[in-house]
CSV table of N, CA and C in Angstrom, one decimal:
chain,number,residue,atom,x,y,z
A,1,UNK,N,171.6,137.7,4.1
A,1,UNK,CA,171.7,137.7,4.9
A,1,UNK,C,172.4,138.9,5.5
A,2,UNK,N,173.9,138.6,4.9
A,2,UNK,CA,174.9,139.5,5.1
A,2,UNK,C,174.4,141.1,4.6
A,3,UNK,N,173.3,141.4,3.5
A,3,UNK,CA,172.5,142.1,3.4
A,3,UNK,C,171.6,142.7,3.5
A,4,UNK,N,171.1,142.2,5.1
A,4,UNK,CA,169.8,142.4,5.2
A,4,UNK,C,170.7,142.6,7.1
A,5,UNK,N,171.8,142.2,6.8
A,5,UNK,CA,172.4,142.8,8.4
A,5,UNK,C,173.5,144.2,8.3
A,6,UNK,N,173.4,144.1,6.4
A,6,UNK,CA,174.1,145.7,7.0
A,6,UNK,C,173.0,146.5,6.9
A,7,UNK,N,172.1,146.1,5.5
A,7,UNK,CA,171.2,147.4,6.1
A,7,UNK,C,170.5,147.7,7.3
A,8,UNK,N,170.5,146.9,8.8
A,8,UNK,CA,170.3,146.8,10.0
A,8,UNK,C,170.9,147.7,10.8
A,9,UNK,N,172.5,147.0,10.5
A,9,UNK,CA,173.3,148.6,11.0
A,9,UNK,C,173.3,150.2,10.0
A,10,UNK,N,173.1,149.9,9.1
A,10,UNK,CA,172.9,151.3,7.9
A,10,UNK,C,171.5,151.9,8.7
A,11,UNK,N,170.5,151.4,8.7
A,11,UNK,CA,169.6,152.0,10.5
A,11,UNK,C,169.6,152.4,11.1
A,12,UNK,N,170.2,151.3,12.6
A,12,UNK,CA,171.3,152.6,13.4
A,12,UNK,C,171.4,152.5,13.4
A,13,UNK,N,172.9,153.1,12.5
A,13,UNK,CA,173.7,154.4,12.4
A,13,UNK,C,172.8,155.3,12.4
A,14,UNK,N,171.7,155.0,11.1
A,14,UNK,CA,171.1,156.8,11.3
A,14,UNK,C,170.0,157.5,12.3
A,15,UNK,N,169.6,156.1,13.0
A,15,UNK,CA,169.1,156.2,14.3
A,15,UNK,C,169.0,157.5,14.9
A,16,UNK,N,171.2,156.8,15.1
A,16,UNK,CA,171.8,157.5,16.4
A,16,UNK,C,171.6,158.7,15.4
A,17,UNK,N,172.0,158.4,14.7
A,17,UNK,CA,172.3,159.7,14.1
A,17,UNK,C,171.6,161.3,13.8
A,18,UNK,N,170.0,160.9,14.2
A,18,UNK,CA,168.9,161.6,14.3
A,18,UNK,C,168.6,161.8,15.5
A,19,UNK,N,168.7,160.9,16.5
A,19,UNK,CA,168.7,161.5,18.1
A,19,UNK,C,170.0,162.0,18.7
A,20,UNK,N,171.5,162.0,18.2
A,20,UNK,CA,171.5,163.1,18.4
A,20,UNK,C,170.9,164.4,17.6
A,21,UNK,N,170.4,164.4,16.5
A,21,UNK,CA,170.1,166.0,16.3
A,21,UNK,C,169.2,166.0,16.8
A,22,UNK,N,168.0,165.2,17.5
A,22,UNK,CA,167.4,165.9,18.2
A,22,UNK,C,167.4,166.3,19.5
A,23,UNK,N,168.3,166.0,19.9
A,23,UNK,CA,168.6,166.1,21.1
A,23,UNK,C,169.3,167.9,21.3
A,24,UNK,N,170.1,168.0,20.3
A,24,UNK,CA,170.1,169.7,19.9
A,24,UNK,C,169.7,170.5,19.9
A,25,UNK,N,168.5,169.4,18.4
A,25,UNK,CA,166.7,170.4,19.1
A,25,UNK,C,166.1,170.9,20.1
A,26,UNK,N,166.4,169.7,20.8
A,26,UNK,CA,164.8,169.8,21.7
A,26,UNK,C,165.8,170.7,23.1
A,27,UNK,N,167.5,170.5,23.8
A,27,UNK,CA,168.1,171.3,24.2
A,27,UNK,C,167.7,173.3,23.6
A,28,UNK,N,168.3,173.5,22.2
A,28,UNK,CA,168.4,174.7,22.1
A,28,UNK,C,166.5,175.5,21.9
A,29,UNK,N,165.6,175.1,21.0
A,29,UNK,CA,164.4,174.9,21.8
A,29,UNK,C,164.0,175.1,23.4
A,30,UNK,N,164.6,174.1,24.7
A,30,UNK,CA,164.5,174.9,25.5
A,30,UNK,C,165.4,176.5,26.1
A,31,UNK,N,165.8,176.2,25.9
A,31,UNK,CA,167.0,177.4,26.2
A,31,UNK,C,166.9,178.8,25.5
A,32,UNK,N,166.2,178.8,24.4
A,32,UNK,CA,165.1,180.1,23.1
A,32,UNK,C,163.9,180.3,24.2
A,33,UNK,N,163.2,179.8,24.4
A,33,UNK,CA,161.7,179.0,25.4
A,33,UNK,C,161.6,180.3,26.5
A,34,UNK,N,161.5,179.0,26.3
A,34,UNK,CA,162.0,179.0,28.2
A,34,UNK,C,163.2,180.2,29.2
A,35,UNK,N,164.5,179.4,28.7
A,35,UNK,CA,165.9,179.8,28.9
A,35,UNK,C,166.6,179.3,30.3
A,36,UNK,N,165.7,177.6,30.4
A,36,UNK,CA,165.9,176.6,30.6
A,36,UNK,C,167.8,176.1,30.0
A,37,UNK,N,168.8,176.2,30.7
A,37,UNK,CA,169.2,175.0,30.2
A,37,UNK,C,169.7,174.1,30.7
A,38,UNK,N,169.7,173.1,29.7
A,38,UNK,CA,169.8,171.2,29.1
A,38,UNK,C,170.8,170.9,29.7
A,39,UNK,N,170.7,169.7,30.2
A,39,UNK,CA,171.9,168.1,30.8
A,39,UNK,C,170.9,167.7,30.1
A,40,UNK,N,171.8,166.5,29.0
A,40,UNK,CA,171.1,164.8,28.9
A,40,UNK,C,172.3,163.7,28.7
A,41,UNK,N,172.5,163.2,29.8
A,41,UNK,CA,172.7,161.7,29.5
A,41,UNK,C,172.6,161.2,27.6
A,42,UNK,N,172.7,159.8,27.5
A,42,UNK,CA,172.5,159.1,25.9
A,42,UNK,C,171.1,158.5,26.2
A,43,UNK,N,170.5,159.2,24.8
A,43,UNK,CA,169.2,159.5,25.1
A,43,UNK,C,168.9,157.7,23.7
A,44,UNK,N,167.9,156.7,24.1
A,44,UNK,CA,167.5,155.9,23.4
A,44,UNK,C,166.0,155.3,22.9
A,45,UNK,N,165.6,154.9,22.2
A,45,UNK,CA,165.1,154.5,21.9
A,45,UNK,C,163.7,153.4,22.5
A,46,UNK,N,162.8,153.9,22.8
A,46,UNK,CA,162.4,153.4,24.3
A,46,UNK,C,161.1,153.1,23.1
A,47,UNK,N,161.2,152.3,22.2
A,47,UNK,CA,159.8,151.4,21.4
A,47,UNK,C,159.4,152.6,20.9
A,48,UNK,N,158.6,152.4,20.2
A,48,UNK,CA,157.5,152.3,18.1
A,48,UNK,C,157.9,154.6,18.9
A,49,UNK,N,156.9,155.2,19.5
A,49,UNK,CA,157.3,156.4,19.8
A,49,UNK,C,157.9,156.8,21.3
A,50,UNK,N,158.8,156.9,21.5
A,50,UNK,CA,159.4,157.0,23.0
A,50,UNK,C,160.6,156.7,23.0
A,51,UNK,N,161.3,157.4,23.9
A,51,UNK,CA,162.7,158.1,24.0
A,51,UNK,C,163.1,157.3,25.2
A,52,UNK,N,164.3,156.8,26.2
A,52,UNK,CA,165.1,157.5,27.2
A,52,UNK,C,165.6,158.0,27.1
A,53,UNK,N,165.7,158.6,28.3
A,53,UNK,CA,166.7,159.7,27.7
A,53,UNK,C,167.5,159.1,29.8
A,54,UNK,N,169.3,159.2,30.2
A,54,UNK,CA,169.6,159.2,31.0
A,54,UNK,C,170.4,160.4,32.2
A,55,UNK,N,169.8,159.9,33.2
A,55,UNK,CA,170.8,162.1,33.3
A,55,UNK,C,170.1,162.9,33.1
A,56,UNK,N,168.9,163.2,33.1
A,56,UNK,CA,168.4,164.2,32.8
A,56,UNK,C,168.9,165.4,34.2
A,57,UNK,N,168.5,166.6,33.1
A,57,UNK,CA,169.1,168.2,34.7
A,57,UNK,C,167.9,169.2,33.0
A,58,UNK,N,167.5,170.0,34.5
A,58,UNK,CA,166.8,171.1,34.0
A,58,UNK,C,166.9,172.8,35.0
A,59,UNK,N,167.7,173.4,34.4
A,59,UNK,CA,167.9,174.3,34.7
A,59,UNK,C,167.2,175.4,34.5
A,60,UNK,N,165.7,176.4,35.5
A,60,UNK,CA,164.9,176.9,34.9
A,60,UNK,C,165.3,178.9,35.6
A,61,UNK,N,166.4,179.3,35.3
A,61,UNK,CA,166.5,180.7,36.7
A,61,UNK,C,165.9,181.4,35.7
A,62,UNK,N,165.4,181.9,36.2
A,62,UNK,CA,164.3,183.4,36.6
A,62,UNK,C,165.5,184.8,37.2
A,63,UNK,N,164.5,185.8,36.4
A,63,UNK,CA,165.0,186.8,36.4
A,63,UNK,C,163.7,187.5,37.9
A,64,UNK,N,163.0,186.9,38.1
A,64,UNK,CA,162.3,187.5,39.7
A,64,UNK,C,162.1,186.6,40.2
A,65,UNK,N,162.8,186.5,41.7
A,65,UNK,CA,161.3,184.5,42.2
A,65,UNK,C,162.8,184.1,42.0
A,66,UNK,N,162.8,182.8,42.8
A,66,UNK,CA,163.3,181.5,43.3
A,66,UNK,C,163.8,181.0,41.4
A,67,UNK,N,164.8,180.2,41.4
A,67,UNK,CA,165.3,179.5,40.2
A,67,UNK,C,165.3,177.6,40.7
A,68,UNK,N,164.6,177.8,39.6
A,68,UNK,CA,163.6,175.9,39.3
A,68,UNK,C,164.9,175.0,38.8
A,69,UNK,N,164.9,174.2,40.0
A,69,UNK,CA,166.7,173.2,38.6
A,69,UNK,C,165.3,171.2,39.8
A,70,UNK,N,165.8,171.2,38.2
A,70,UNK,CA,165.4,169.1,38.1
A,70,UNK,C,166.8,168.3,37.7
A,71,UNK,N,166.1,167.2,38.1
A,71,UNK,CA,167.5,166.0,38.1
A,71,UNK,C,166.3,164.7,38.4
A,72,UNK,N,166.5,164.3,37.2
A,72,UNK,CA,166.1,163.0,37.2
A,72,UNK,C,167.2,161.4,36.5
A,73,UNK,N,167.2,161.2,37.3
A,73,UNK,CA,167.8,159.7,37.6
A,73,UNK,C,168.0,159.5,35.5
A,74,UNK,N,166.4,159.1,35.2
A,74,UNK,CA,166.1,158.3,34.0
A,74,UNK,C,164.6,159.8,33.3
A,75,UNK,N,164.9,159.7,32.9
A,75,UNK,CA,163.6,160.6,32.0
A,75,UNK,C,163.0,159.8,30.6
A,76,UNK,N,161.7,159.5,30.4
A,76,UNK,CA,161.2,158.3,29.5
A,76,UNK,C,159.8,159.8,28.7
A,77,UNK,N,160.1,160.3,27.3
A,77,UNK,CA,159.6,160.9,26.7
A,77,UNK,C,158.5,160.4,25.9
A,78,UNK,N,157.4,160.6,25.8
A,78,UNK,CA,156.7,160.0,24.6
A,78,UNK,C,155.8,160.6,23.5
A,79,UNK,N,156.0,160.5,22.4
A,79,UNK,CA,156.5,161.6,21.2
A,79,UNK,C,154.6,161.0,20.1
A,80,UNK,N,153.9,162.5,20.4
A,80,UNK,CA,152.9,161.8,19.1
A,80,UNK,C,153.0,161.3,18.3
A,81,UNK,N,152.7,160.6,18.0
A,81,UNK,CA,153.2,159.9,15.9
A,81,UNK,C,152.7,161.2,15.2
A,82,UNK,N,150.9,161.3,15.7
A,82,UNK,CA,150.0,162.1,14.5
A,82,UNK,C,150.4,163.6,14.0
A,83,UNK,N,151.3,164.1,14.7
A,83,UNK,CA,152.4,165.3,14.9
A,83,UNK,C,153.5,165.3,14.5
A,84,UNK,N,154.3,164.2,14.3
A,84,UNK,CA,156.1,163.6,13.4
A,84,UNK,C,155.5,163.0,12.1
A,85,UNK,N,154.1,162.7,11.8
A,85,UNK,CA,153.4,162.8,10.6
A,85,UNK,C,153.7,163.7,9.6
A,86,UNK,N,153.0,164.8,10.5
A,86,UNK,CA,154.0,166.1,9.7
A,86,UNK,C,155.1,166.6,9.8
A,87,UNK,N,155.6,166.6,10.1
A,87,UNK,CA,157.3,166.9,10.6
A,87,UNK,C,157.0,167.6,12.1
A,88,UNK,N,156.3,167.3,12.6
A,88,UNK,CA,157.2,168.4,14.5
A,88,UNK,C,157.0,167.5,15.1
A,89,UNK,N,157.5,168.2,16.1
A,89,UNK,CA,158.4,166.3,17.2
A,89,UNK,C,157.8,167.3,18.3
A,90,UNK,N,155.5,166.6,19.2
A,90,UNK,CA,155.6,167.1,19.8
A,90,UNK,C,155.8,165.9,21.3
A,91,UNK,N,155.2,166.3,22.6
A,91,UNK,CA,156.4,165.8,23.9
A,91,UNK,C,154.4,165.4,23.9
A,92,UNK,N,153.9,164.4,23.8
A,92,UNK,CA,152.2,164.4,24.6
A,92,UNK,C,153.2,163.4,26.5
A,93,UNK,N,153.3,163.1,26.3
A,93,UNK,CA,153.7,162.7,27.9
A,93,UNK,C,155.6,162.8,28.1
A,94,UNK,N,156.3,163.5,30.0
A,94,UNK,CA,157.3,163.2,29.9
A,94,UNK,C,157.3,162.6,31.0
A,95,UNK,N,157.9,161.2,32.0
A,95,UNK,CA,157.3,160.1,33.0
A,95,UNK,C,158.6,161.2,33.6
A,96,UNK,N,158.9,161.5,35.4
A,96,UNK,CA,159.8,161.5,35.9
A,96,UNK,C,160.3,161.1,36.8
A,97,UNK,N,160.4,160.1,37.1
A,97,UNK,CA,160.0,158.6,38.1
A,97,UNK,C,162.0,158.9,38.7
A,98,UNK,N,161.2,159.7,40.1
A,98,UNK,CA,163.3,159.3,41.2
A,98,UNK,C,163.7,160.9,41.1
A,99,UNK,N,162.8,161.8,40.7
A,99,UNK,CA,163.1,162.6,39.5
A,99,UNK,C,163.6,163.9,41.2
A,100,UNK,N,164.5,165.2,41.7
A,100,UNK,CA,164.3,165.4,42.8
A,100,UNK,C,163.7,166.9,41.8
A,101,UNK,N,163.5,167.9,42.2
A,101,UNK,CA,162.9,169.3,42.0
A,101,UNK,C,163.2,170.0,43.1
A,102,UNK,N,164.2,170.5,42.9
A,102,UNK,CA,165.2,171.8,43.4
A,102,UNK,C,164.6,173.4,43.2
A,103,UNK,N,164.0,174.7,44.3
A,103,UNK,CA,163.3,175.8,44.5
A,103,UNK,C,164.5,176.2,44.8
A,104,UNK,N,165.1,177.0,44.5
A,104,UNK,CA,165.5,178.4,45.9
A,104,UNK,C,165.7,179.3,45.9
A,105,UNK,N,165.7,180.2,46.0
A,105,UNK,CA,165.6,181.6,46.1
A,105,UNK,C,167.3,182.2,46.8
A,106,UNK,N,167.1,183.1,46.3
A,106,UNK,CA,168.2,183.7,46.0
A,106,UNK,C,167.6,184.7,48.0
A,107,UNK,N,169.1,184.6,48.2
A,107,UNK,CA,168.8,184.8,50.0
A,107,UNK,C,168.6,186.6,50.0
A,108,UNK,N,167.5,186.7,51.0
A,108,UNK,CA,167.3,188.5,50.4
A,108,UNK,C,166.3,189.2,48.8
A,109,UNK,N,166.2,188.0,48.3
A,109,UNK,CA,165.6,188.4,47.4
A,109,UNK,C,164.4,188.2,47.4
A,110,UNK,N,163.0,188.5,46.9
A,110,UNK,CA,161.5,188.0,46.9
A,110,UNK,C,161.0,187.2,46.5
A,111,UNK,N,160.0,186.0,46.5
A,111,UNK,CA,159.4,185.0,46.2
A,111,UNK,C,159.3,184.8,44.8
A,112,UNK,N,159.0,186.0,45.0
A,112,UNK,CA,157.5,186.6,42.6
A,112,UNK,C,156.8,187.9,43.5
A,113,UNK,N,157.6,187.8,41.5
A,113,UNK,CA,156.8,190.0,41.3
A,113,UNK,C,155.9,189.3,40.5
A,114,UNK,N,155.1,189.8,40.6
A,114,UNK,CA,154.2,189.8,39.8
A,114,UNK,C,153.8,190.6,38.7
A,115,UNK,N,155.2,191.9,38.8
A,115,UNK,CA,154.9,193.0,37.4
A,115,UNK,C,156.3,192.4,37.5
A,116,UNK,N,157.2,191.5,37.1
A,116,UNK,CA,158.1,190.9,36.8
A,116,UNK,C,158.0,189.6,35.9
A,117,UNK,N,157.7,189.3,35.9
A,117,UNK,CA,157.2,187.0,35.6
A,117,UNK,C,155.7,187.5,34.9
A,118,UNK,N,155.1,187.0,33.5
A,118,UNK,CA,154.8,186.2,32.8
A,118,UNK,C,154.2,185.3,32.4
A,119,UNK,N,153.6,184.2,32.9
A,119,UNK,CA,153.9,183.1,32.8
A,119,UNK,C,153.1,183.2,31.5
A,120,UNK,N,151.8,183.6,30.7
A,120,UNK,CA,151.4,183.7,29.2
A,120,UNK,C,152.4,183.9,28.7
A,121,UNK,N,153.4,184.7,29.1
A,121,UNK,CA,154.4,184.3,28.1
A,121,UNK,C,156.3,183.6,28.4
A,122,UNK,N,156.9,183.0,29.2
A,122,UNK,CA,157.4,182.2,29.1
A,122,UNK,C,156.8,180.3,29.0
A,123,UNK,N,155.6,180.6,29.7
A,123,UNK,CA,155.6,179.0,29.6
A,123,UNK,C,153.7,178.7,28.4
A,124,UNK,N,154.2,179.9,27.0
A,124,UNK,CA,152.6,179.3,26.4
A,124,UNK,C,152.7,178.4,25.0
A,125,UNK,N,150.7,178.1,26.0
A,125,UNK,CA,151.2,177.1,24.9
A,125,UNK,C,150.1,177.3,23.8
A,126,UNK,N,149.8,176.1,22.4
A,126,UNK,CA,148.4,177.1,21.9
A,126,UNK,C,147.7,176.1,23.1
A,127,UNK,N,146.4,176.6,21.8
A,127,UNK,CA,144.6,175.6,22.5
A,127,UNK,C,144.9,174.7,22.2
A,128,UNK,N,145.8,174.3,21.5
A,128,UNK,CA,146.0,172.3,20.9
A,128,UNK,C,147.2,172.0,21.5
A,129,UNK,N,148.2,172.1,21.9
A,129,UNK,CA,149.1,171.6,22.3
A,129,UNK,C,148.4,170.5,24.3
A,130,UNK,N,148.2,169.7,24.3
A,130,UNK,CA,147.8,168.3,25.4
A,130,UNK,C,148.6,168.1,25.6
A,131,UNK,N,149.2,168.2,26.9
A,131,UNK,CA,150.8,167.2,27.2
A,131,UNK,C,150.3,166.5,28.9
A,132,UNK,N,151.2,165.4,29.9
A,132,UNK,CA,151.0,165.3,30.4
A,132,UNK,C,152.6,164.6,31.2
A,133,UNK,N,152.8,165.7,32.1
A,133,UNK,CA,154.1,165.7,33.3
A,133,UNK,C,153.9,164.6,34.4
A,134,UNK,N,154.2,163.2,35.0
A,134,UNK,CA,154.6,162.6,35.8
A,134,UNK,C,155.7,161.6,36.6
A,135,UNK,N,155.5,161.8,37.8
A,135,UNK,CA,156.9,161.2,38.7
A,135,UNK,C,156.1,160.5,39.8
A,136,UNK,N,156.8,159.2,39.9
A,136,UNK,CA,156.9,158.4,40.7
A,136,UNK,C,157.9,159.0,42.0
A,137,UNK,N,157.9,158.3,43.7
A,137,UNK,CA,158.2,158.7,44.6
A,137,UNK,C,159.6,159.5,43.7
A,138,UNK,N,159.4,160.6,44.2
A,138,UNK,CA,160.3,161.8,43.7
A,138,UNK,C,160.2,163.2,44.4
A,139,UNK,N,160.9,163.9,45.2
A,139,UNK,CA,161.7,164.7,46.3
A,139,UNK,C,161.8,166.3,45.8
A,140,UNK,N,160.9,167.6,46.6
A,140,UNK,CA,161.4,168.0,46.5
A,140,UNK,C,162.1,169.3,48.2
A,141,UNK,N,163.3,170.0,47.1
A,141,UNK,CA,163.5,171.5,48.0
A,141,UNK,C,163.1,171.8,47.5
A,142,UNK,N,162.5,172.7,48.9
A,142,UNK,CA,163.1,174.1,48.4
A,142,UNK,C,163.8,175.1,49.6
A,143,UNK,N,164.7,176.0,49.3
A,143,UNK,CA,165.8,175.9,49.8
A,143,UNK,C,165.2,177.9,49.9
A,144,UNK,N,166.3,178.3,50.9
A,144,UNK,CA,166.2,180.0,51.1
A,144,UNK,C,165.1,180.1,51.9
A,145,UNK,N,163.2,179.5,52.3
A,145,UNK,CA,162.4,179.6,52.6
A,145,UNK,C,162.4,180.7,53.3
A,146,UNK,N,162.7,181.2,54.3
A,146,UNK,CA,163.1,182.5,55.8
A,146,UNK,C,165.2,182.5,55.8
A,147,UNK,N,165.3,183.6,55.2
A,147,UNK,CA,165.8,182.9,55.8
A,147,UNK,C,167.1,181.8,55.6
A,148,UNK,N,168.1,180.7,55.8
A,148,UNK,CA,168.5,179.8,55.7
A,148,UNK,C,168.0,178.1,55.5
A,149,UNK,N,166.5,178.8,55.5
A,149,UNK,CA,165.8,177.8,56.4
A,149,UNK,C,165.8,176.7,54.9
A,150,UNK,N,165.3,175.7,55.0
A,150,UNK,CA,164.9,174.3,53.4
A,150,UNK,C,163.7,174.2,54.4
A,151,UNK,N,162.8,173.8,53.5
A,151,UNK,CA,161.5,172.3,53.1
A,151,UNK,C,161.6,171.5,52.0
A,152,UNK,N,162.3,170.0,53.1
A,152,UNK,CA,162.4,168.7,52.8
A,152,UNK,C,161.0,167.7,52.4
A,153,UNK,N,160.2,167.1,51.3
A,153,UNK,CA,159.0,166.8,50.8
A,153,UNK,C,160.0,165.7,50.0
A,154,UNK,N,160.0,164.2,51.0
A,154,UNK,CA,160.2,163.6,50.3
A,154,UNK,C,159.0,162.0,50.3
A,155,UNK,N,159.9,161.1,48.6
A,155,UNK,CA,158.4,160.3,48.8
A,155,UNK,C,156.6,160.3,47.3
A,156,UNK,N,156.9,161.3,47.3
A,156,UNK,CA,156.2,162.3,46.5
A,156,UNK,C,155.8,161.4,45.6
A,157,UNK,N,154.3,161.1,44.4
A,157,UNK,CA,153.6,161.3,43.3
A,157,UNK,C,153.4,162.4,41.8
A,158,UNK,N,153.4,162.9,41.3
A,158,UNK,CA,152.4,163.6,41.1
A,158,UNK,C,152.0,163.5,39.0
A,159,UNK,N,151.3,164.4,39.0
A,159,UNK,CA,150.8,163.8,37.4
A,159,UNK,C,150.0,164.9,37.3
A,160,UNK,N,150.7,165.4,35.9
A,160,UNK,CA,150.1,167.4,35.8
A,160,UNK,C,149.9,167.6,34.0
A,161,UNK,N,149.2,167.3,34.1
A,161,UNK,CA,147.9,167.4,32.3
A,161,UNK,C,147.2,168.9,32.0
A,162,UNK,N,147.1,168.4,30.5
A,162,UNK,CA,146.2,169.5,29.3
A,162,UNK,C,145.6,168.1,28.6
A,163,UNK,N,144.3,169.2,27.9
A,163,UNK,CA,143.8,168.6,27.1
A,163,UNK,C,143.6,168.3,26.1
A,164,UNK,N,143.5,168.1,25.1
A,164,UNK,CA,143.4,169.0,24.3
A,164,UNK,C,142.5,170.2,24.0
A,165,UNK,N,142.6,171.0,24.0
A,165,UNK,CA,141.3,172.6,23.5
A,165,UNK,C,140.8,173.3,25.5
A,166,UNK,N,141.9,172.3,26.5
A,166,UNK,CA,141.6,172.5,27.3
A,166,UNK,C,142.6,174.1,28.2
A,167,UNK,N,141.4,175.3,28.4
A,167,UNK,CA,142.4,176.0,29.1
A,167,UNK,C,143.5,176.0,30.7
A,168,UNK,N,142.7,174.8,30.9
A,168,UNK,CA,142.9,174.4,32.5
A,168,UNK,C,144.3,173.6,32.8
A,169,UNK,N,145.3,173.4,33.1
A,169,UNK,CA,146.1,171.9,34.1
A,169,UNK,C,145.0,171.3,35.1
A,170,UNK,N,145.2,170.9,34.9
A,170,UNK,CA,145.1,169.8,36.6
A,170,UNK,C,146.1,168.6,36.4
A,171,UNK,N,145.9,169.1,38.0
A,171,UNK,CA,147.3,167.9,38.7
A,171,UNK,C,146.9,167.6,39.9
A,172,UNK,N,147.4,166.2,40.7
A,172,UNK,CA,147.5,165.6,41.4
A,172,UNK,C,148.9,165.2,42.3
A,173,UNK,N,148.9,165.4,43.4
A,173,UNK,CA,148.9,165.2,44.4
A,173,UNK,C,149.8,164.0,44.8
A,174,UNK,N,150.3,162.6,45.5
A,174,UNK,CA,150.2,162.5,46.5
A,174,UNK,C,151.5,162.4,47.0
């Protein structure tokens, strides 16, 4: 019984170490790929193929147009087990319930400059990347719509996904 307890404790410490290394890897990948700044609280194992992240904040500044800021008290991340067995970490679903999305345009700046922002380069996905991002009871703040005005939308649900080999995103907003 003592040996089993020691093995279990060692396994828990190893998993905790791996989660910390995983968090650092995710932060580095997002910052490199999208220029996003990521801040997250504690990462917990949630079932066999998931993680629960406390207090997730993502900020995506853009050179041309508004900045995007996402604040979620908790995020559930599901990992694709098939990819994990091949040594890759691929998120197939992210749940952001009660999240707040803030889109803020610097006063006097353009909302969008088609010559200065390439969506295909910033959000490049391979043809095999399938994913789903969804949330319930979320809110949206759009700041500096015209001058210092703002738009607030509260209590909406969303579901955005892309199937394997699909070139289009599908989105639902209620």
